[in-house]
PDB file of C-alpha atoms in Angstrom:
ATOM      1  CA  UNK A 617    -126.285  20.661  68.608  1.00 56.00           C
ATOM      2  CA  UNK A 618    -124.662  24.234  70.368  1.00 53.00           C
ATOM      3  CA  UNK A 619    -127.284  25.887  72.935  1.00 59.00           C
ATOM      4  CA  UNK A 620    -126.409  30.067  72.708  1.00 51.00           C
ATOM      5  CA  UNK A 621    -124.617  30.981  75.567  1.00 54.00           C
ATOM      6  CA  UNK A 622    -126.536  33.891  77.432  1.00 53.00           C
ATOM      7  CA  UNK A 623    -123.193  35.283  79.141  1.00 51.00           C
ATOM      8  CA  UNK A 624    -122.545  36.431  75.861  1.00 52.00           C
ATOM      9  CA  UNK A 625    -125.803  37.330  74.128  1.00 51.00           C
ATOM     10  CA  UNK A 626    -125.943  34.643  71.249  1.00 53.00           C
ATOM     11  CA  UNK A 627    -128.288  34.719  69.319  1.00 63.00           C
ATOM     12  CA  UNK A 628    -128.012  32.348  66.817  1.00 61.00           C
ATOM     13  CA  UNK A 629    -129.167  33.604  63.052  1.00 63.00           C
ATOM     14  CA  UNK A 630    -131.306  31.396  60.682  1.00 61.00           C
ATOM     15  CA  UNK A 631    -131.894  33.169  57.900  1.00 73.00           C
ATOM     16  CA  UNK A 632    -129.765  32.255  54.881  1.00 86.00           C
ATOM     17  CA  UNK A 633    -131.343  35.391  53.013  1.00 91.00           C
ATOM     18  CA  UNK A 634    -129.734  37.441  56.030  1.00 91.00           C
ATOM     19  CA  UNK A 635    -126.784  36.505  55.357  1.00 91.00           C
ATOM     20  CA  UNK A 636    -126.378  36.774  52.049  1.00 94.00           C
ATOM     21  CA  UNK A 637    -127.434  40.217  52.134  1.00 95.00           C
ATOM     22  CA  UNK A 638    -125.138  41.281  54.517  1.00 95.00           C
ATOM     23  CA  UNK A 639    -122.368  39.665  52.347  1.00 96.00           C
ATOM     24  CA  UNK A 640    -123.454  41.398  49.381  1.00 97.00           C
ATOM     25  CA  UNK A 641    -123.877  44.786  51.023  1.00 97.00           C
ATOM     26  CA  UNK A 642    -120.240  44.510  52.115  1.00 97.00           C
ATOM     27  CA  UNK A 643    -119.305  45.211  47.995  1.00 97.00           C
ATOM     28  CA  UNK A 644    -116.581  42.555  47.773  1.00 96.00           C
ATOM     29  CA  UNK A 645    -113.839  43.669  45.857  1.00 95.00           C
ATOM     30  CA  UNK A 646    -111.899  40.199  44.598  1.00 92.00           C
ATOM     31  CA  UNK A 647    -108.632  41.034  46.790  1.00 94.00           C
ATOM     32  CA  UNK A 648    -110.882  42.072  49.979  1.00 97.00           C
ATOM     33  CA  UNK A 649    -109.651  41.681  53.291  1.00 97.00           C
ATOM     34  CA  UNK A 650    -112.347  41.214  56.271  1.00 98.00           C
ATOM     35  CA  UNK A 651    -112.556  40.358  59.695  1.00 98.00           C
ATOM     36  CA  UNK A 652    -115.918  39.179  60.211  1.00 97.00           C
ATOM     37  CA  UNK A 653    -117.239  39.683  64.301  1.00 96.00           C
ATOM     38  CA  UNK A 654    -118.084  36.218  65.948  1.00 92.00           C
ATOM     39  CA  UNK A 655    -117.697  33.643  62.963  1.00 92.00           C
ATOM     40  CA  UNK A 656    -120.019  31.878  65.117  1.00 87.00           C
ATOM     41  CA  UNK A 657    -121.191  28.247  63.624  1.00 86.00           C
ATOM     42  CA  UNK A 658    -119.402  29.501  60.062  1.00 90.00           C
ATOM     43  CA  UNK A 659    -123.136  30.244  58.464  1.00 88.00           C
ATOM     44  CA  UNK A 660    -121.984  34.051  57.197  1.00 92.00           C
ATOM     45  CA  UNK A 661    -118.381  32.506  56.762  1.00 94.00           C
ATOM     46  CA  UNK A 662    -119.335  29.929  54.601  1.00 93.00           C
ATOM     47  CA  UNK A 663    -120.722  33.153  52.635  1.00 93.00           C
ATOM     48  CA  UNK A 664    -117.978  35.216  52.273  1.00 95.00           C
ATOM     49  CA  UNK A 665    -115.776  32.369  51.343  1.00 95.00           C
ATOM     50  CA  UNK A 666    -118.067  31.661  48.492  1.00 94.00           C
ATOM     51  CA  UNK A 667    -118.242  35.654  47.263  1.00 94.00           C
ATOM     52  CA  UNK A 668    -114.439  36.252  48.304  1.00 93.00           C
ATOM     53  CA  UNK A 669    -112.219  33.243  46.861  1.00 86.00           C
ATOM     54  CA  UNK A 670    -108.788  34.674  44.916  1.00 89.00           C
ATOM     55  CA  UNK A 671    -105.490  34.293  46.513  1.00 86.00           C
ATOM     56  CA  UNK A 672    -105.123  37.370  47.324  1.00 91.00           C
ATOM     57  CA  UNK A 673    -108.179  37.879  49.660  1.00 96.00           C
ATOM     58  CA  UNK A 674    -108.346  36.978  53.300  1.00 97.00           C
ATOM     59  CA  UNK A 675    -111.042  36.712  55.853  1.00 97.00           C
ATOM     60  CA  UNK A 676    -109.667  36.700  59.554  1.00 98.00           C
ATOM     61  CA  UNK A 677    -113.066  34.504  61.627  1.00 97.00           C
ATOM     62  CA  UNK A 678    -112.651  35.771  64.949  1.00 97.00           C
ATOM     63  CA  UNK A 679    -114.654  33.524  67.225  1.00 94.00           C
ATOM     64  CA  UNK A 680    -114.364  34.441  71.151  1.00 92.00           C
ATOM     65  CA  UNK A 681    -116.252  30.729  72.260  1.00 90.00           C
ATOM     66  CA  UNK A 682    -113.927  28.135  72.389  1.00 92.00           C
ATOM     67  CA  UNK A 683    -117.051  25.435  71.343  1.00 89.00           C
ATOM     68  CA  UNK A 684    -117.353  26.893  67.634  1.00 90.00           C
ATOM     69  CA  UNK A 685    -113.121  27.116  67.025  1.00 94.00           C
ATOM     70  CA  UNK A 686    -113.223  22.778  66.311  1.00 94.00           C
ATOM     71  CA  UNK A 687    -116.080  23.223  64.091  1.00 93.00           C
ATOM     72  CA  UNK A 688    -114.882  26.378  61.719  1.00 94.00           C
ATOM     73  CA  UNK A 689    -111.256  24.815  61.752  1.00 96.00           C
ATOM     74  CA  UNK A 690    -112.677  21.775  60.164  1.00 95.00           C
ATOM     75  CA  UNK A 691    -115.456  24.024  58.026  1.00 94.00           C
ATOM     76  CA  UNK A 692    -113.050  26.042  56.341  1.00 95.00           C
ATOM     77  CA  UNK A 693    -109.242  23.326  56.354  1.00 94.00           C
ATOM     78  CA  UNK A 694    -108.887  23.530  52.847  1.00 93.00           C
ATOM     79  CA  UNK A 695    -110.031  26.816  52.500  1.00 94.00           C
ATOM     80  CA  UNK A 696    -106.701  29.083  52.021  1.00 92.00           C
ATOM     81  CA  UNK A 697    -108.063  32.097  52.108  1.00 95.00           C
ATOM     82  CA  UNK A 698    -110.117  31.515  55.606  1.00 96.00           C
ATOM     83  CA  UNK A 699    -108.237  32.261  59.514  1.00 96.00           C
ATOM     84  CA  UNK A 700    -109.859  31.067  62.298  1.00 97.00           C
ATOM     85  CA  UNK A 701    -109.021  33.380  65.335  1.00 97.00           C
ATOM     86  CA  UNK A 702    -109.783  32.430  68.816  1.00 97.00           C
ATOM     87  CA  UNK A 703    -110.080  35.790  70.201  1.00 96.00           C
ATOM     88  CA  UNK A 704    -112.331  38.828  71.627  1.00 95.00           C
ATOM     89  CA  UNK A 705    -113.300  41.035  69.018  1.00 96.00           C
ATOM     90  CA  UNK A 706    -112.844  44.303  71.411  1.00 96.00           C
ATOM     91  CA  UNK A 707    -108.878  42.773  72.693  1.00 97.00           C
ATOM     92  CA  UNK A 708    -107.721  41.197  68.664  1.00 97.00           C
ATOM     93  CA  UNK A 709    -108.399  44.489  66.308  1.00 98.00           C
ATOM     94  CA  UNK A 710    -107.188  46.423  68.284  1.00 97.00           C
ATOM     95  CA  UNK A 711    -103.568  44.832  67.763  1.00 96.00           C
ATOM     96  CA  UNK A 712    -103.372  44.049  63.955  1.00 96.00           C
ATOM     97  CA  UNK A 713    -102.531  46.579  61.439  1.00 93.00           C
ATOM     98  CA  UNK A 714    -103.420  44.761  57.699  1.00 95.00           C
ATOM     99  CA  UNK A 715    -101.075  45.903  54.625  1.00 92.00           C
ATOM    100  CA  UNK A 716    -104.240  47.434  52.842  1.00 93.00           C
ATOM    101  CA  UNK A 717    -107.703  48.644  53.572  1.00 96.00           C
ATOM    102  CA  UNK A 718    -109.697  46.343  54.861  1.00 98.00           C
ATOM    103  CA  UNK A 719    -113.578  45.728  55.852  1.00 98.00           C
ATOM    104  CA  UNK A 720    -115.754  44.201  58.582  1.00 98.00           C
ATOM    105  CA  UNK A 721    -119.196  42.222  58.715  1.00 98.00           C
ATOM    106  CA  UNK A 722    -120.804  41.120  62.263  1.00 94.00           C
ATOM    107  CA  UNK A 723    -124.079  40.521  64.024  1.00 90.00           C
ATOM    108  CA  UNK A 724    -123.362  41.872  67.169  1.00 89.00           C
ATOM    109  CA  UNK A 725    -124.455  40.806  70.119  1.00 81.00           C
ATOM    110  CA  UNK A 726    -126.755  43.445  71.460  1.00 79.00           C
ATOM    111  CA  UNK A 727    -125.068  43.768  74.895  1.00 82.00           C
ATOM    112  CA  UNK A 728    -121.787  44.957  73.230  1.00 89.00           C
ATOM    113  CA  UNK A 729    -122.595  47.061  69.916  1.00 94.00           C
ATOM    114  CA  UNK A 730    -121.962  50.349  71.767  1.00 95.00           C
ATOM    115  CA  UNK A 731    -118.447  49.132  72.344  1.00 96.00           C
ATOM    116  CA  UNK A 732    -117.247  47.401  69.303  1.00 97.00           C
ATOM    117  CA  UNK A 733    -118.918  50.779  67.681  1.00 97.00           C
ATOM    118  CA  UNK A 734    -116.579  52.870  69.628  1.00 97.00           C
ATOM    119  CA  UNK A 735    -113.776  50.531  69.020  1.00 97.00           C
ATOM    120  CA  UNK A 736    -114.398  50.891  65.443  1.00 97.00           C
ATOM    121  CA  UNK A 737    -113.687  54.591  65.296  1.00 97.00           C
ATOM    122  CA  UNK A 738    -110.256  54.173  68.080  1.00 96.00           C
ATOM    123  CA  UNK A 739    -108.714  51.969  65.604  1.00 95.00           C
ATOM    124  CA  UNK A 740    -105.496  53.161  64.630  1.00 91.00           C
ATOM    125  CA  UNK A 741    -106.613  51.661  61.416  1.00 94.00           C
ATOM    126  CA  UNK A 742    -110.527  52.067  60.528  1.00 96.00           C
ATOM    127  CA  UNK A 743    -111.759  49.737  57.736  1.00 97.00           C
ATOM    128  CA  UNK A 744    -112.976  50.987  54.979  1.00 97.00           C
ATOM    129  CA  UNK A 745    -116.464  49.549  55.097  1.00 98.00           C
ATOM    130  CA  UNK A 746    -118.448  47.814  57.452  1.00 98.00           C
ATOM    131  CA  UNK A 747    -121.966  45.877  57.571  1.00 98.00           C
ATOM    132  CA  UNK A 748    -123.409  45.105  61.025  1.00 97.00           C
ATOM    133  CA  UNK A 749    -126.667  43.621  62.147  1.00 95.00           C
ATOM    134  CA  UNK A 750    -127.731  45.765  65.341  1.00 95.00           C
ATOM    135  CA  UNK A 751    -130.636  46.396  67.497  1.00 94.00           C
ATOM    136  CA  UNK A 752    -132.843  48.562  65.479  1.00 95.00           C
ATOM    137  CA  UNK A 753    -133.269  51.319  68.068  1.00 95.00           C
ATOM    138  CA  UNK A 754    -129.382  51.579  68.327  1.00 96.00           C
ATOM    139  CA  UNK A 755    -130.326  51.399  64.027  1.00 97.00           C
ATOM    140  CA  UNK A 756    -132.324  53.806  64.214  1.00 97.00           C
ATOM    141  CA  UNK A 757    -130.040  56.608  67.133  1.00 96.00           C
ATOM    142  CA  UNK A 758    -126.923  56.476  65.065  1.00 97.00           C
ATOM    143  CA  UNK A 759    -128.512  57.622  61.620  1.00 97.00           C
ATOM    144  CA  UNK A 760    -130.131  60.298  63.312  1.00 97.00           C
ATOM    145  CA  UNK A 761    -128.569  63.820  62.387  1.00 96.00           C
ATOM    146  CA  UNK A 762    -129.250  67.307  63.299  1.00 95.00           C
ATOM    147  CA  UNK A 763    -132.279  68.018  64.871  1.00 95.00           C
ATOM    148  CA  UNK A 764    -132.523  65.099  65.870  1.00 96.00           C
ATOM    149  CA  UNK A 765    -128.571  63.846  66.383  1.00 96.00           C
ATOM    150  CA  UNK A 766    -127.038  62.639  69.780  1.00 96.00           C
ATOM    151  CA  UNK A 767    -124.080  61.844  70.903  1.00 97.00           C
ATOM    152  CA  UNK A 768    -123.604  58.677  69.412  1.00 97.00           C
ATOM    153  CA  UNK A 769    -124.354  59.336  65.985  1.00 97.00           C
ATOM    154  CA  UNK A 770    -122.394  62.216  66.287  1.00 98.00           C
ATOM    155  CA  UNK A 771    -119.252  61.020  67.126  1.00 98.00           C
ATOM    156  CA  UNK A 772    -119.713  57.715  64.861  1.00 98.00           C
ATOM    157  CA  UNK A 773    -120.488  60.543  62.134  1.00 97.00           C
ATOM    158  CA  UNK A 774    -117.799  62.417  62.734  1.00 97.00           C
ATOM    159  CA  UNK A 775    -115.638  59.166  61.133  1.00 97.00           C
ATOM    160  CA  UNK A 776    -118.048  56.753  58.884  1.00 97.00           C
ATOM    161  CA  UNK A 777    -121.131  57.725  56.660  1.00 97.00           C
ATOM    162  CA  UNK A 778    -123.660  55.665  58.020  1.00 98.00           C
ATOM    163  CA  UNK A 779    -126.956  54.025  56.205  1.00 98.00           C
ATOM    164  CA  UNK A 780    -129.799  52.212  57.507  1.00 98.00           C
ATOM    165  CA  UNK A 781    -130.463  49.223  55.007  1.00 98.00           C
ATOM    166  CA  UNK A 782    -132.726  46.890  56.270  1.00 96.00           C
ATOM    167  CA  UNK A 783    -135.337  46.014  59.261  1.00 96.00           C
ATOM    168  CA  UNK A 784    -134.058  42.384  60.641  1.00 94.00           C
ATOM    169  CA  UNK A 785    -137.018  40.562  62.664  1.00 91.00           C
ATOM    170  CA  UNK A 786    -136.156  38.995  65.933  1.00 88.00           C
ATOM    171  CA  UNK A 787    -138.057  35.428  64.854  1.00 86.00           C
ATOM    172  CA  UNK A 788    -135.070  35.373  62.324  1.00 81.00           C
ATOM    173  CA  UNK A 789    -133.258  35.020  65.348  1.00 74.00           C
ATOM    174  CA  UNK A 790    -133.109  31.512  68.375  1.00 68.00           C
ATOM    175  CA  UNK A 791    -133.678  32.191  70.639  1.00 68.00           C
ATOM    176  CA  UNK A 792    -135.917  34.999  69.749  1.00 72.00           C
ATOM    177  CA  UNK A 793    -134.723  38.255  71.311  1.00 74.00           C
ATOM    178  CA  UNK A 794    -136.696  40.702  72.217  1.00 84.00           C
ATOM    179  CA  UNK A 795    -136.510  43.231  69.641  1.00 88.00           C
ATOM    180  CA  UNK A 796    -135.932  43.544  65.813  1.00 92.00           C
ATOM    181  CA  UNK A 797    -132.448  44.260  64.697  1.00 92.00           C
ATOM    182  CA  UNK A 798    -131.313  46.313  61.534  1.00 96.00           C
ATOM    183  CA  UNK A 799    -128.352  46.116  58.952  1.00 97.00           C
ATOM    184  CA  UNK A 800    -126.312  48.884  58.389  1.00 98.00           C
ATOM    185  CA  UNK A 801    -123.550  49.929  56.503  1.00 98.00           C
ATOM    186  CA  UNK A 802    -120.685  52.062  57.952  1.00 98.00           C
ATOM    187  CA  UNK A 803    -118.216  54.149  55.414  1.00 98.00           C
ATOM    188  CA  UNK A 804    -115.150  55.871  56.610  1.00 97.00           C
ATOM    189  CA  UNK A 805    -115.103  59.416  55.852  1.00 94.00           C
ATOM    190  CA  UNK A 806    -111.401  61.148  54.548  1.00 87.00           C
ATOM    191  CA  UNK A 807    -111.863  62.971  58.475  1.00 81.00           C
ATOM    192  CA  UNK A 808    -109.585  66.253  59.588  1.00 76.00           C
ATOM    193  CA  UNK A 809    -106.147  65.609  59.914  1.00 82.00           C
ATOM    194  CA  UNK A 810    -106.098  66.393  63.348  1.00 85.00           C
ATOM    195  CA  UNK A 811    -107.933  62.753  64.434  1.00 92.00           C
ATOM    196  CA  UNK A 812    -105.026  60.846  63.249  1.00 87.00           C
ATOM    197  CA  UNK A 813    -103.815  61.252  66.247  1.00 91.00           C
ATOM    198  CA  UNK A 814    -105.785  58.581  69.009  1.00 92.00           C
ATOM    199  CA  UNK A 815    -105.404  60.473  71.839  1.00 94.00           C
ATOM    200  CA  UNK A 816    -107.357  63.507  70.200  1.00 95.00           C
ATOM    201  CA  UNK A 817    -110.153  61.189  68.714  1.00 96.00           C
ATOM    202  CA  UNK A 818    -110.631  60.447  72.593  1.00 96.00           C
ATOM    203  CA  UNK A 819    -110.102  64.056  73.524  1.00 96.00           C
ATOM    204  CA  UNK A 820    -113.412  64.446  70.604  1.00 97.00           C
ATOM    205  CA  UNK A 821    -115.263  61.483  72.631  1.00 97.00           C
ATOM    206  CA  UNK A 822    -114.875  63.189  76.114  1.00 97.00           C
ATOM    207  CA  UNK A 823    -115.942  66.610  74.173  1.00 97.00           C
ATOM    208  CA  UNK A 824    -118.953  65.144  72.824  1.00 97.00           C
ATOM    209  CA  UNK A 825    -119.735  63.899  76.473  1.00 96.00           C
ATOM    210  CA  UNK A 826    -120.048  66.828  77.724  1.00 96.00           C
ATOM    211  CA  UNK A 827    -122.029  68.613  74.991  1.00 96.00           C
ATOM    212  CA  UNK A 828    -124.605  65.715  75.338  1.00 96.00           C
ATOM    213  CA  UNK A 829    -124.381  66.062  78.993  1.00 94.00           C
ATOM    214  CA  UNK A 830    -127.960  68.067  79.443  1.00 89.00           C
ATOM    215  CA  UNK A 831    -129.361  66.858  76.121  1.00 86.00           C
ATOM    216  CA  UNK A 832    -132.065  68.430  76.682  1.00 89.00           C
ATOM    217  CA  UNK A 833    -131.065  71.266  77.923  1.00 93.00           C
ATOM    218  CA  UNK A 834    -129.552  74.369  75.831  1.00 95.00           C
ATOM    219  CA  UNK A 835    -125.396  74.278  74.817  1.00 97.00           C
ATOM    220  CA  UNK A 836    -125.330  77.183  77.742  1.00 95.00           C
ATOM    221  CA  UNK A 837    -126.049  74.559  80.500  1.00 95.00           C
ATOM    222  CA  UNK A 838    -122.595  72.868  79.265  1.00 95.00           C
ATOM    223  CA  UNK A 839    -120.510  75.651  77.782  1.00 96.00           C
ATOM    224  CA  UNK A 840    -119.876  79.049  78.934  1.00 96.00           C
ATOM    225  CA  UNK A 841    -120.181  82.040  78.025  1.00 96.00           C
ATOM    226  CA  UNK A 842    -117.172  82.846  76.954  1.00 95.00           C
ATOM    227  CA  UNK A 843    -116.443  79.804  74.676  1.00 96.00           C
ATOM    228  CA  UNK A 844    -120.094  80.012  73.239  1.00 97.00           C
ATOM    229  CA  UNK A 845    -118.809  83.320  71.846  1.00 96.00           C
ATOM    230  CA  UNK A 846    -114.975  81.813  70.969  1.00 96.00           C
ATOM    231  CA  UNK A 847    -117.144  78.840  69.276  1.00 96.00           C
ATOM    232  CA  UNK A 848    -119.987  81.175  67.675  1.00 96.00           C
ATOM    233  CA  UNK A 849    -122.386  79.124  68.985  1.00 96.00           C
ATOM    234  CA  UNK A 850    -126.019  80.632  69.842  1.00 96.00           C
ATOM    235  CA  UNK A 851    -126.015  79.328  73.229  1.00 95.00           C
ATOM    236  CA  UNK A 852    -129.745  79.068  73.135  1.00 96.00           C
ATOM    237  CA  UNK A 853    -130.067  75.999  70.650  1.00 96.00           C
ATOM    238  CA  UNK A 854    -129.834  72.278  72.314  1.00 96.00           C
ATOM    239  CA  UNK A 855    -126.985  69.709  71.363  1.00 97.00           C
ATOM    240  CA  UNK A 856    -129.288  67.683  68.918  1.00 97.00           C
ATOM    241  CA  UNK A 857    -129.342  70.823  67.158  1.00 97.00           C
ATOM    242  CA  UNK A 858    -126.145  71.095  65.509  1.00 97.00           C
ATOM    243  CA  UNK A 859    -124.718  69.738  62.952  1.00 96.00           C
ATOM    244  CA  UNK A 860    -121.857  66.663  62.814  1.00 96.00           C
ATOM    245  CA  UNK A 861    -119.883  69.310  60.971  1.00 95.00           C
ATOM    246  CA  UNK A 862    -120.242  72.201  63.815  1.00 97.00           C
ATOM    247  CA  UNK A 863    -119.078  70.187  66.373  1.00 97.00           C
ATOM    248  CA  UNK A 864    -115.845  69.250  65.044  1.00 96.00           C
ATOM    249  CA  UNK A 865    -115.837  73.021  64.142  1.00 96.00           C
ATOM    250  CA  UNK A 866    -115.884  73.647  67.954  1.00 97.00           C
ATOM    251  CA  UNK A 867    -114.034  71.472  69.467  1.00 97.00           C
ATOM    252  CA  UNK A 868    -110.866  72.419  66.915  1.00 95.00           C
ATOM    253  CA  UNK A 869    -111.793  76.236  68.453  1.00 95.00           C
ATOM    254  CA  UNK A 870    -111.892  75.043  71.841  1.00 96.00           C
ATOM    255  CA  UNK A 871    -110.107  72.295  72.688  1.00 94.00           C
ATOM    256  CA  UNK A 872    -107.418  71.711  69.933  1.00 88.00           C
ATOM    257  CA  UNK A 873    -106.325  75.989  69.463  1.00 74.00           C
ATOM    258  CA  UNK A 874    -105.708  75.604  73.639  1.00 55.00           C
TER     259      UNK A 874
END
């Protein structure tokens, strides 16, 4: 019997229904490539393999906890399209170049949700779709739009269309976490060509951090009169009032045009 590793923020999901729901929400096609974040004991991996079994499909079951690797390798020893990877997803995925579009699935440890979401944006090859189980409060935050936007919702929604799919009660996990979870879907957007350069994406990230540095104060706090005039923005507005498209336009006028 495996005990959850607190340092890795592990909570084992006990719900077969939620696992099936997450796999179904990926809208799998027969030749898809899927990266699973945190294969754990293989319950979701098994659901994936039952739904994705064509020879041309690929499932990369990525797990950082070496205790689970022998079990996973034995479970999928004869499943030719499943590859078990022992790695930290934050280190492994940015190094991968897939031959075709791919999808991501995972129940994320709450403490590492933000780094993984930021990584998905900064990948050279972003996933076509991701279905993730994250903390409910974070899910509610990142689907917000103006006039209730935040830094993280604006940043993520620049690159992905995000949908809140389902609330997941905390009692389907062991040990039981303090808060409920939620399943969200991220679908890749066709972004402005300037974002093809990852250095520009990082500049945009810093630009948004600047814009939301005083989230409750008016935009004339982080930006000068000259900047606001050049961007055509009312300095009496607050960061959460601006649509994602307005932030992108503002970024292009104030940063890219320099």
